[in-house]
């Protein structure tokens, strides 16, 4: 799997200023697709983990193995745990550690729950931040705040799959 190393996701912190979770998730899915082109342990098992309502248990993993949904679920779970330990830091790594050693699917579920949109209120709050970037005292601050605003727009669009219309962008900057 030396070929896959060039697709290894960059280390991600989950902190403000880091790439959005959707981009990190895309990189993780892409890496797993290279490792498992037939998708035995690739992206769809991550989607399964993220969509579960209850915390993933060892029994859930065992069931996946036994009913051949994902024939190598135990090994995949451990491998995803190893991967997430290697490619996370700061807040994101703390969440991965919460899942416990080798519990990659639970770690992914925890990350997805935290970083994916949780409610309409989150979306409204995010859009408010996009629409009200604040005022600047001087040109230096304006440049910095404009860059921060552009990141906020990208994060909103990625997190909520909600394209910010050009007219909204213009109105926010006036």
mmCIF file with all atom_site columns, C-alpha atoms in Angstrom:
data_model
loop_
_atom_site.group_PDB
_atom_site.id
_atom_site.type_symbol
_atom_site.label_atom_id
_atom_site.label_alt_id
_atom_site.label_comp_id
_atom_site.label_asym_id
_atom_site.label_entity_id
_atom_site.label_seq_id
_atom_site.pdbx_PDB_ins_code
_atom_site.Cartn_x
_atom_site.Cartn_y
_atom_site.Cartn_z
_atom_site.occupancy
_atom_site.B_iso_or_equiv
_atom_site.pdbx_formal_charge
_atom_site.auth_seq_id
_atom_site.auth_comp_id
_atom_site.auth_asym_id
_atom_site.auth_atom_id
_atom_site.pdbx_PDB_model_num
ATOM 1   C CA . UNK A 1 1   ? 0.000   0.000   0.000  1.00 0.00 ? 1   UNK A CA 1
ATOM 2   C CA . UNK A 1 2   ? 2.905   2.330   -0.631 1.00 0.00 ? 2   UNK A CA 1
ATOM 3   C CA . UNK A 1 3   ? 0.881   3.892   -3.441 1.00 0.00 ? 3   UNK A CA 1
ATOM 4   C CA . UNK A 1 4   ? -1.804  4.894   -0.931 1.00 0.00 ? 4   UNK A CA 1
ATOM 5   C CA . UNK A 1 5   ? 0.642   6.902   1.204  1.00 0.00 ? 5   UNK A CA 1
ATOM 6   C CA . UNK A 1 6   ? 0.525   9.807   -1.219 1.00 0.00 ? 6   UNK A CA 1
ATOM 7   C CA . UNK A 1 7   ? -3.239  10.008  -0.569 1.00 0.00 ? 7   UNK A CA 1
ATOM 8   C CA . UNK A 1 8   ? -2.835  10.104  3.234  1.00 0.00 ? 8   UNK A CA 1
ATOM 9   C CA . UNK A 1 9   ? -4.952  12.978  4.587  1.00 0.00 ? 9   UNK A CA 1
ATOM 10  C CA . UNK A 1 10  ? -3.125  15.934  6.094  1.00 0.00 ? 10  UNK A CA 1
ATOM 11  C CA . UNK A 1 11  ? -3.168  16.230  9.866  1.00 0.00 ? 11  UNK A CA 1
ATOM 12  C CA . UNK A 1 12  ? -6.408  17.927  10.921 1.00 0.00 ? 12  UNK A CA 1
ATOM 13  C CA . UNK A 1 13  ? -7.165  19.715  14.170 1.00 0.00 ? 13  UNK A CA 1
ATOM 14  C CA . UNK A 1 14  ? -10.822 20.609  13.860 1.00 0.00 ? 14  UNK A CA 1
ATOM 15  C CA . UNK A 1 15  ? -9.918  24.040  15.219 1.00 0.00 ? 15  UNK A CA 1
ATOM 16  C CA . UNK A 1 16  ? -11.076 27.351  13.767 1.00 0.00 ? 16  UNK A CA 1
ATOM 17  C CA . UNK A 1 17  ? -8.969  28.049  10.713 1.00 0.00 ? 17  UNK A CA 1
ATOM 18  C CA . UNK A 1 18  ? -8.558  24.351  9.852  1.00 0.00 ? 18  UNK A CA 1
ATOM 19  C CA . UNK A 1 19  ? -10.161 23.034  6.697  1.00 0.00 ? 19  UNK A CA 1
ATOM 20  C CA . UNK A 1 20  ? -13.853 22.189  7.188  1.00 0.00 ? 20  UNK A CA 1
ATOM 21  C CA . UNK A 1 21  ? -14.795 18.691  8.340  1.00 0.00 ? 21  UNK A CA 1
ATOM 22  C CA . UNK A 1 22  ? -16.382 18.035  4.952  1.00 0.00 ? 22  UNK A CA 1
ATOM 23  C CA . UNK A 1 23  ? -12.975 18.511  3.288  1.00 0.00 ? 23  UNK A CA 1
ATOM 24  C CA . UNK A 1 24  ? -11.206 16.348  5.879  1.00 0.00 ? 24  UNK A CA 1
ATOM 25  C CA . UNK A 1 25  ? -13.920 13.706  5.478  1.00 0.00 ? 25  UNK A CA 1
ATOM 26  C CA . UNK A 1 26  ? -13.484 13.783  1.709  1.00 0.00 ? 26  UNK A CA 1
ATOM 27  C CA . UNK A 1 27  ? -9.738  13.219  2.128  1.00 0.00 ? 27  UNK A CA 1
ATOM 28  C CA . UNK A 1 28  ? -10.319 10.293  4.512  1.00 0.00 ? 28  UNK A CA 1
ATOM 29  C CA . UNK A 1 29  ? -12.893 8.749   2.154  1.00 0.00 ? 29  UNK A CA 1
ATOM 30  C CA . UNK A 1 30  ? -10.504 9.187   -0.773 1.00 0.00 ? 30  UNK A CA 1
ATOM 31  C CA . UNK A 1 31  ? -7.646  7.538   1.130  1.00 0.00 ? 31  UNK A CA 1
ATOM 32  C CA . UNK A 1 32  ? -9.834  4.581   2.101  1.00 0.00 ? 32  UNK A CA 1
ATOM 33  C CA . UNK A 1 33  ? -10.997 4.244   -1.515 1.00 0.00 ? 33  UNK A CA 1
ATOM 34  C CA . UNK A 1 34  ? -7.388  3.844   -2.605 1.00 0.00 ? 34  UNK A CA 1
ATOM 35  C CA . UNK A 1 35  ? -6.774  1.213   0.078  1.00 0.00 ? 35  UNK A CA 1
ATOM 36  C CA . UNK A 1 36  ? -9.990  -0.646  -0.669 1.00 0.00 ? 36  UNK A CA 1
ATOM 37  C CA . UNK A 1 37  ? -11.141 -0.018  -4.244 1.00 0.00 ? 37  UNK A CA 1
ATOM 38  C CA . UNK A 1 38  ? -13.914 -2.618  -3.910 1.00 0.00 ? 38  UNK A CA 1
ATOM 39  C CA . UNK A 1 39  ? -15.269 -0.598  -0.931 1.00 0.00 ? 39  UNK A CA 1
ATOM 40  C CA . UNK A 1 40  ? -15.084 -3.533  1.503  1.00 0.00 ? 40  UNK A CA 1
ATOM 41  C CA . UNK A 1 41  ? -13.768 -1.110  4.079  1.00 0.00 ? 41  UNK A CA 1
ATOM 42  C CA . UNK A 1 42  ? -13.951 2.142   2.302  1.00 0.00 ? 42  UNK A CA 1
ATOM 43  C CA . UNK A 1 43  ? -16.180 5.162   2.385  1.00 0.00 ? 43  UNK A CA 1
ATOM 44  C CA . UNK A 1 44  ? -19.544 3.441   2.786  1.00 0.00 ? 44  UNK A CA 1
ATOM 45  C CA . UNK A 1 45  ? -18.644 2.028   6.213  1.00 0.00 ? 45  UNK A CA 1
ATOM 46  C CA . UNK A 1 46  ? -17.805 5.587   7.307  1.00 0.00 ? 46  UNK A CA 1
ATOM 47  C CA . UNK A 1 47  ? -21.195 6.739   6.056  1.00 0.00 ? 47  UNK A CA 1
ATOM 48  C CA . UNK A 1 48  ? -22.783 3.904   8.033  1.00 0.00 ? 48  UNK A CA 1
ATOM 49  C CA . UNK A 1 49  ? -20.908 4.989   11.171 1.00 0.00 ? 49  UNK A CA 1
ATOM 50  C CA . UNK A 1 50  ? -21.798 8.667   10.776 1.00 0.00 ? 50  UNK A CA 1
ATOM 51  C CA . UNK A 1 51  ? -25.485 7.936   10.215 1.00 0.00 ? 51  UNK A CA 1
ATOM 52  C CA . UNK A 1 52  ? -25.968 5.742   13.313 1.00 0.00 ? 52  UNK A CA 1
ATOM 53  C CA . UNK A 1 53  ? -28.041 7.283   16.100 1.00 0.00 ? 53  UNK A CA 1
ATOM 54  C CA . UNK A 1 54  ? -26.629 5.208   18.953 1.00 0.00 ? 54  UNK A CA 1
ATOM 55  C CA . UNK A 1 55  ? -22.919 5.000   19.810 1.00 0.00 ? 55  UNK A CA 1
ATOM 56  C CA . UNK A 1 56  ? -21.241 2.171   17.922 1.00 0.00 ? 56  UNK A CA 1
ATOM 57  C CA . UNK A 1 57  ? -20.404 -0.829  20.105 1.00 0.00 ? 57  UNK A CA 1
ATOM 58  C CA . UNK A 1 58  ? -18.235 -3.921  19.720 1.00 0.00 ? 58  UNK A CA 1
ATOM 59  C CA . UNK A 1 59  ? -21.460 -5.896  19.178 1.00 0.00 ? 59  UNK A CA 1
ATOM 60  C CA . UNK A 1 60  ? -22.369 -3.642  16.225 1.00 0.00 ? 60  UNK A CA 1
ATOM 61  C CA . UNK A 1 61  ? -18.978 -4.330  14.662 1.00 0.00 ? 61  UNK A CA 1
ATOM 62  C CA . UNK A 1 62  ? -19.393 -8.058  15.292 1.00 0.00 ? 62  UNK A CA 1
ATOM 63  C CA . UNK A 1 63  ? -22.809 -7.978  13.581 1.00 0.00 ? 63  UNK A CA 1
ATOM 64  C CA . UNK A 1 64  ? -21.315 -6.286  10.521 1.00 0.00 ? 64  UNK A CA 1
ATOM 65  C CA . UNK A 1 65  ? -18.726 -9.060  10.327 1.00 0.00 ? 65  UNK A CA 1
ATOM 66  C CA . UNK A 1 66  ? -21.142 -11.942 10.874 1.00 0.00 ? 66  UNK A CA 1
ATOM 67  C CA . UNK A 1 67  ? -23.846 -10.858 8.447  1.00 0.00 ? 67  UNK A CA 1
ATOM 68  C CA . UNK A 1 68  ? -21.245 -10.038 5.779  1.00 0.00 ? 68  UNK A CA 1
ATOM 69  C CA . UNK A 1 69  ? -22.302 -6.406  5.474  1.00 0.00 ? 69  UNK A CA 1
ATOM 70  C CA . UNK A 1 70  ? -18.614 -5.585  5.879  1.00 0.00 ? 70  UNK A CA 1
ATOM 71  C CA . UNK A 1 71  ? -16.792 -8.934  6.087  1.00 0.00 ? 71  UNK A CA 1
ATOM 72  C CA . UNK A 1 72  ? -13.665 -7.485  7.709  1.00 0.00 ? 72  UNK A CA 1
ATOM 73  C CA . UNK A 1 73  ? -15.373 -4.962  9.977  1.00 0.00 ? 73  UNK A CA 1
ATOM 74  C CA . UNK A 1 74  ? -13.139 -5.636  13.004 1.00 0.00 ? 74  UNK A CA 1
ATOM 75  C CA . UNK A 1 75  ? -9.948  -5.073  11.015 1.00 0.00 ? 75  UNK A CA 1
ATOM 76  C CA . UNK A 1 76  ? -11.457 -2.050  9.264  1.00 0.00 ? 76  UNK A CA 1
ATOM 77  C CA . UNK A 1 77  ? -12.519 -0.589  12.614 1.00 0.00 ? 77  UNK A CA 1
ATOM 78  C CA . UNK A 1 78  ? -8.982  -0.950  13.975 1.00 0.00 ? 78  UNK A CA 1
ATOM 79  C CA . UNK A 1 79  ? -7.408  0.448   10.771 1.00 0.00 ? 79  UNK A CA 1
ATOM 80  C CA . UNK A 1 80  ? -9.676  3.508   10.782 1.00 0.00 ? 80  UNK A CA 1
ATOM 81  C CA . UNK A 1 81  ? -8.814  4.012   14.442 1.00 0.00 ? 81  UNK A CA 1
ATOM 82  C CA . UNK A 1 82  ? -5.114  3.930   13.596 1.00 0.00 ? 82  UNK A CA 1
ATOM 83  C CA . UNK A 1 83  ? -5.617  6.308   10.660 1.00 0.00 ? 83  UNK A CA 1
ATOM 84  C CA . UNK A 1 84  ? -7.602  8.834   12.703 1.00 0.00 ? 84  UNK A CA 1
ATOM 85  C CA . UNK A 1 85  ? -5.019  8.727   15.493 1.00 0.00 ? 85  UNK A CA 1
ATOM 86  C CA . UNK A 1 86  ? -2.333  9.516   12.935 1.00 0.00 ? 86  UNK A CA 1
ATOM 87  C CA . UNK A 1 87  ? -4.131  12.322  11.062 1.00 0.00 ? 87  UNK A CA 1
ATOM 88  C CA . UNK A 1 88  ? -5.768  14.274  13.883 1.00 0.00 ? 88  UNK A CA 1
ATOM 89  C CA . UNK A 1 89  ? -4.453  16.682  16.494 1.00 0.00 ? 89  UNK A CA 1
ATOM 90  C CA . UNK A 1 90  ? -5.746  19.089  19.138 1.00 0.00 ? 90  UNK A CA 1
ATOM 91  C CA . UNK A 1 91  ? -9.539  18.997  19.584 1.00 0.00 ? 91  UNK A CA 1
ATOM 92  C CA . UNK A 1 92  ? -10.091 16.375  16.897 1.00 0.00 ? 92  UNK A CA 1
ATOM 93  C CA . UNK A 1 93  ? -7.498  14.041  18.427 1.00 0.00 ? 93  UNK A CA 1
ATOM 94  C CA . UNK A 1 94  ? -9.103  14.427  21.857 1.00 0.00 ? 94  UNK A CA 1
ATOM 95  C CA . UNK A 1 95  ? -12.378 13.229  20.315 1.00 0.00 ? 95  UNK A CA 1
ATOM 96  C CA . UNK A 1 96  ? -10.651 10.279  18.644 1.00 0.00 ? 96  UNK A CA 1
ATOM 97  C CA . UNK A 1 97  ? -9.096  9.313   21.990 1.00 0.00 ? 97  UNK A CA 1
ATOM 98  C CA . UNK A 1 98  ? -12.585 9.433   23.568 1.00 0.00 ? 98  UNK A CA 1
ATOM 99  C CA . UNK A 1 99  ? -13.577 6.481   21.409 1.00 0.00 ? 99  UNK A CA 1
ATOM 100 C CA . UNK A 1 100 ? -10.821 4.311   22.835 1.00 0.00 ? 100 UNK A CA 1
ATOM 101 C CA . UNK A 1 101 ? -7.972  2.451   21.193 1.00 0.00 ? 101 UNK A CA 1
ATOM 102 C CA . UNK A 1 102 ? -8.899  0.721   17.933 1.00 0.00 ? 102 UNK A CA 1
ATOM 103 C CA . UNK A 1 103 ? -12.465 2.036   17.826 1.00 0.00 ? 103 UNK A CA 1
ATOM 104 C CA . UNK A 1 104 ? -12.168 3.884   14.551 1.00 0.00 ? 104 UNK A CA 1
ATOM 105 C CA . UNK A 1 105 ? -15.818 3.748   13.584 1.00 0.00 ? 105 UNK A CA 1
ATOM 106 C CA . UNK A 1 106 ? -16.907 5.151   16.933 1.00 0.00 ? 106 UNK A CA 1
ATOM 107 C CA . UNK A 1 107 ? -14.219 7.843   16.606 1.00 0.00 ? 107 UNK A CA 1
ATOM 108 C CA . UNK A 1 108 ? -15.547 8.727   13.138 1.00 0.00 ? 108 UNK A CA 1
ATOM 109 C CA . UNK A 1 109 ? -19.090 8.836   14.502 1.00 0.00 ? 109 UNK A CA 1
ATOM 110 C CA . UNK A 1 110 ? -18.010 11.214  17.281 1.00 0.00 ? 110 UNK A CA 1
ATOM 111 C CA . UNK A 1 111 ? -16.181 13.503  14.831 1.00 0.00 ? 111 UNK A CA 1
ATOM 112 C CA . UNK A 1 112 ? -19.079 13.512  12.367 1.00 0.00 ? 112 UNK A CA 1
ATOM 113 C CA . UNK A 1 113 ? -21.611 14.333  15.063 1.00 0.00 ? 113 UNK A CA 1
ATOM 114 C CA . UNK A 1 114 ? -19.537 17.209  16.368 1.00 0.00 ? 114 UNK A CA 1
ATOM 115 C CA . UNK A 1 115 ? -18.468 18.791  13.090 1.00 0.00 ? 115 UNK A CA 1
ATOM 116 C CA . UNK A 1 116 ? -21.480 18.171  10.877 1.00 0.00 ? 116 UNK A CA 1
ATOM 117 C CA . UNK A 1 117 ? -24.461 20.498  11.172 1.00 0.00 ? 117 UNK A CA 1
ATOM 118 C CA . UNK A 1 118 ? -26.683 19.599  14.083 1.00 0.00 ? 118 UNK A CA 1
ATOM 119 C CA . UNK A 1 119 ? -29.717 21.782  13.631 1.00 0.00 ? 119 UNK A CA 1
ATOM 120 C CA . UNK A 1 120 ? -31.436 24.523  11.709 1.00 0.00 ? 120 UNK A CA 1
ATOM 121 C CA . UNK A 1 121 ? -30.257 26.884  14.464 1.00 0.00 ? 121 UNK A CA 1
ATOM 122 C CA . UNK A 1 122 ? -26.610 26.060  13.652 1.00 0.00 ? 122 UNK A CA 1
ATOM 123 C CA . UNK A 1 123 ? -27.292 26.900  10.012 1.00 0.00 ? 123 UNK A CA 1
ATOM 124 C CA . UNK A 1 124 ? -29.010 30.173  10.929 1.00 0.00 ? 124 UNK A CA 1
ATOM 125 C CA . UNK A 1 125 ? -26.138 31.135  13.237 1.00 0.00 ? 125 UNK A CA 1
ATOM 126 C CA . UNK A 1 126 ? -23.601 30.344  10.520 1.00 0.00 ? 126 UNK A CA 1
ATOM 127 C CA . UNK A 1 127 ? -25.498 32.413  7.939  1.00 0.00 ? 127 UNK A CA 1
ATOM 128 C CA . UNK A 1 128 ? -25.704 35.313  10.408 1.00 0.00 ? 128 UNK A CA 1
ATOM 129 C CA . UNK A 1 129 ? -21.909 35.213  10.747 1.00 0.00 ? 129 UNK A CA 1
ATOM 130 C CA . UNK A 1 130 ? -21.585 35.267  6.942  1.00 0.00 ? 130 UNK A CA 1
ATOM 131 C CA . UNK A 1 131 ? -24.022 38.142  6.555  1.00 0.00 ? 131 UNK A CA 1
ATOM 132 C CA . UNK A 1 132 ? -22.532 40.274  9.365  1.00 0.00 ? 132 UNK A CA 1
ATOM 133 C CA . UNK A 1 133 ? -18.763 40.281  9.009  1.00 0.00 ? 133 UNK A CA 1
ATOM 134 C CA . UNK A 1 134 ? -18.378 43.416  11.138 1.00 0.00 ? 134 UNK A CA 1
ATOM 135 C CA . UNK A 1 135 ? -16.661 46.719  10.439 1.00 0.00 ? 135 UNK A CA 1
ATOM 136 C CA . UNK A 1 136 ? -12.945 47.465  10.200 1.00 0.00 ? 136 UNK A CA 1
ATOM 137 C CA . UNK A 1 137 ? -10.845 50.305  11.578 1.00 0.00 ? 137 UNK A CA 1
ATOM 138 C CA . UNK A 1 138 ? -8.194  50.350  8.850  1.00 0.00 ? 138 UNK A CA 1
ATOM 139 C CA . UNK A 1 139 ? -7.087  48.704  5.585  1.00 0.00 ? 139 UNK A CA 1
ATOM 140 C CA . UNK A 1 140 ? -4.831  46.179  7.357  1.00 0.00 ? 140 UNK A CA 1
ATOM 141 C CA . UNK A 1 141 ? -7.692  44.926  9.486  1.00 0.00 ? 141 UNK A CA 1
ATOM 142 C CA . UNK A 1 142 ? -9.977  44.934  6.445  1.00 0.00 ? 142 UNK A CA 1
ATOM 143 C CA . UNK A 1 143 ? -7.651  42.594  4.547  1.00 0.00 ? 143 UNK A CA 1
ATOM 144 C CA . UNK A 1 144 ? -7.450  40.164  7.490  1.00 0.00 ? 144 UNK A CA 1
ATOM 145 C CA . UNK A 1 145 ? -11.198 40.273  8.161  1.00 0.00 ? 145 UNK A CA 1
ATOM 146 C CA . UNK A 1 146 ? -11.993 39.740  4.468  1.00 0.00 ? 146 UNK A CA 1
ATOM 147 C CA . UNK A 1 147 ? -9.873  36.574  4.453  1.00 0.00 ? 147 UNK A CA 1
ATOM 148 C CA . UNK A 1 148 ? -11.618 35.360  7.640  1.00 0.00 ? 148 UNK A CA 1
ATOM 149 C CA . UNK A 1 149 ? -14.998 36.121  6.081  1.00 0.00 ? 149 UNK A CA 1
ATOM 150 C CA . UNK A 1 150 ? -14.125 34.145  2.940  1.00 0.00 ? 150 UNK A CA 1
ATOM 151 C CA . UNK A 1 151 ? -13.221 31.171  5.148  1.00 0.00 ? 151 UNK A CA 1
ATOM 152 C CA . UNK A 1 152 ? -16.567 31.556  6.984  1.00 0.00 ? 152 UNK A CA 1
ATOM 153 C CA . UNK A 1 153 ? -18.411 31.499  3.664  1.00 0.00 ? 153 UNK A CA 1
ATOM 154 C CA . UNK A 1 154 ? -16.561 28.371  2.499  1.00 0.00 ? 154 UNK A CA 1
ATOM 155 C CA . UNK A 1 155 ? -17.139 26.631  5.839  1.00 0.00 ? 155 UNK A CA 1
ATOM 156 C CA . UNK A 1 156 ? -20.844 27.505  5.772  1.00 0.00 ? 156 UNK A CA 1
ATOM 157 C CA . UNK A 1 157 ? -21.198 26.187  2.231  1.00 0.00 ? 157 UNK A CA 1
ATOM 158 C CA . UNK A 1 158 ? -19.310 22.981  2.999  1.00 0.00 ? 158 UNK A CA 1
ATOM 159 C CA . UNK A 1 159 ? -20.895 22.303  6.371  1.00 0.00 ? 159 UNK A CA 1
ATOM 160 C CA . UNK A 1 160 ? -24.494 22.919  5.336  1.00 0.00 ? 160 UNK A CA 1
ATOM 161 C CA . UNK A 1 161 ? -24.269 22.159  1.601  1.00 0.00 ? 161 UNK A CA 1
ATOM 162 C CA . UNK A 1 162 ? -25.779 25.619  1.133  1.00 0.00 ? 162 UNK A CA 1
ATOM 163 C CA . UNK A 1 163 ? -24.327 27.858  -1.577 1.00 0.00 ? 163 UNK A CA 1
ATOM 164 C CA . UNK A 1 164 ? -24.176 31.495  -0.446 1.00 0.00 ? 164 UNK A CA 1
ATOM 165 C CA . UNK A 1 165 ? -25.675 33.500  -3.306 1.00 0.00 ? 165 UNK A CA 1
ATOM 166 C CA . UNK A 1 166 ? -23.648 36.261  -4.906 1.00 0.00 ? 166 UNK A CA 1
ATOM 167 C CA . UNK A 1 167 ? -26.264 38.867  -3.926 1.00 0.00 ? 167 UNK A CA 1
ATOM 168 C CA . UNK A 1 168 ? -25.934 37.825  -0.247 1.00 0.00 ? 168 UNK A CA 1
ATOM 169 C CA . UNK A 1 169 ? -22.136 38.077  -0.481 1.00 0.00 ? 169 UNK A CA 1
ATOM 170 C CA . UNK A 1 170 ? -22.365 41.586  -1.929 1.00 0.00 ? 170 UNK A CA 1
ATOM 171 C CA . UNK A 1 171 ? -24.912 42.724  0.676  1.00 0.00 ? 171 UNK A CA 1
ATOM 172 C CA . UNK A 1 172 ? -22.749 41.367  3.507  1.00 0.00 ? 172 UNK A CA 1
ATOM 173 C CA . UNK A 1 173 ? -19.735 43.344  2.361  1.00 0.00 ? 173 UNK A CA 1
ATOM 174 C CA . UNK A 1 174 ? -21.556 46.666  1.957  1.00 0.00 ? 174 UNK A CA 1
#
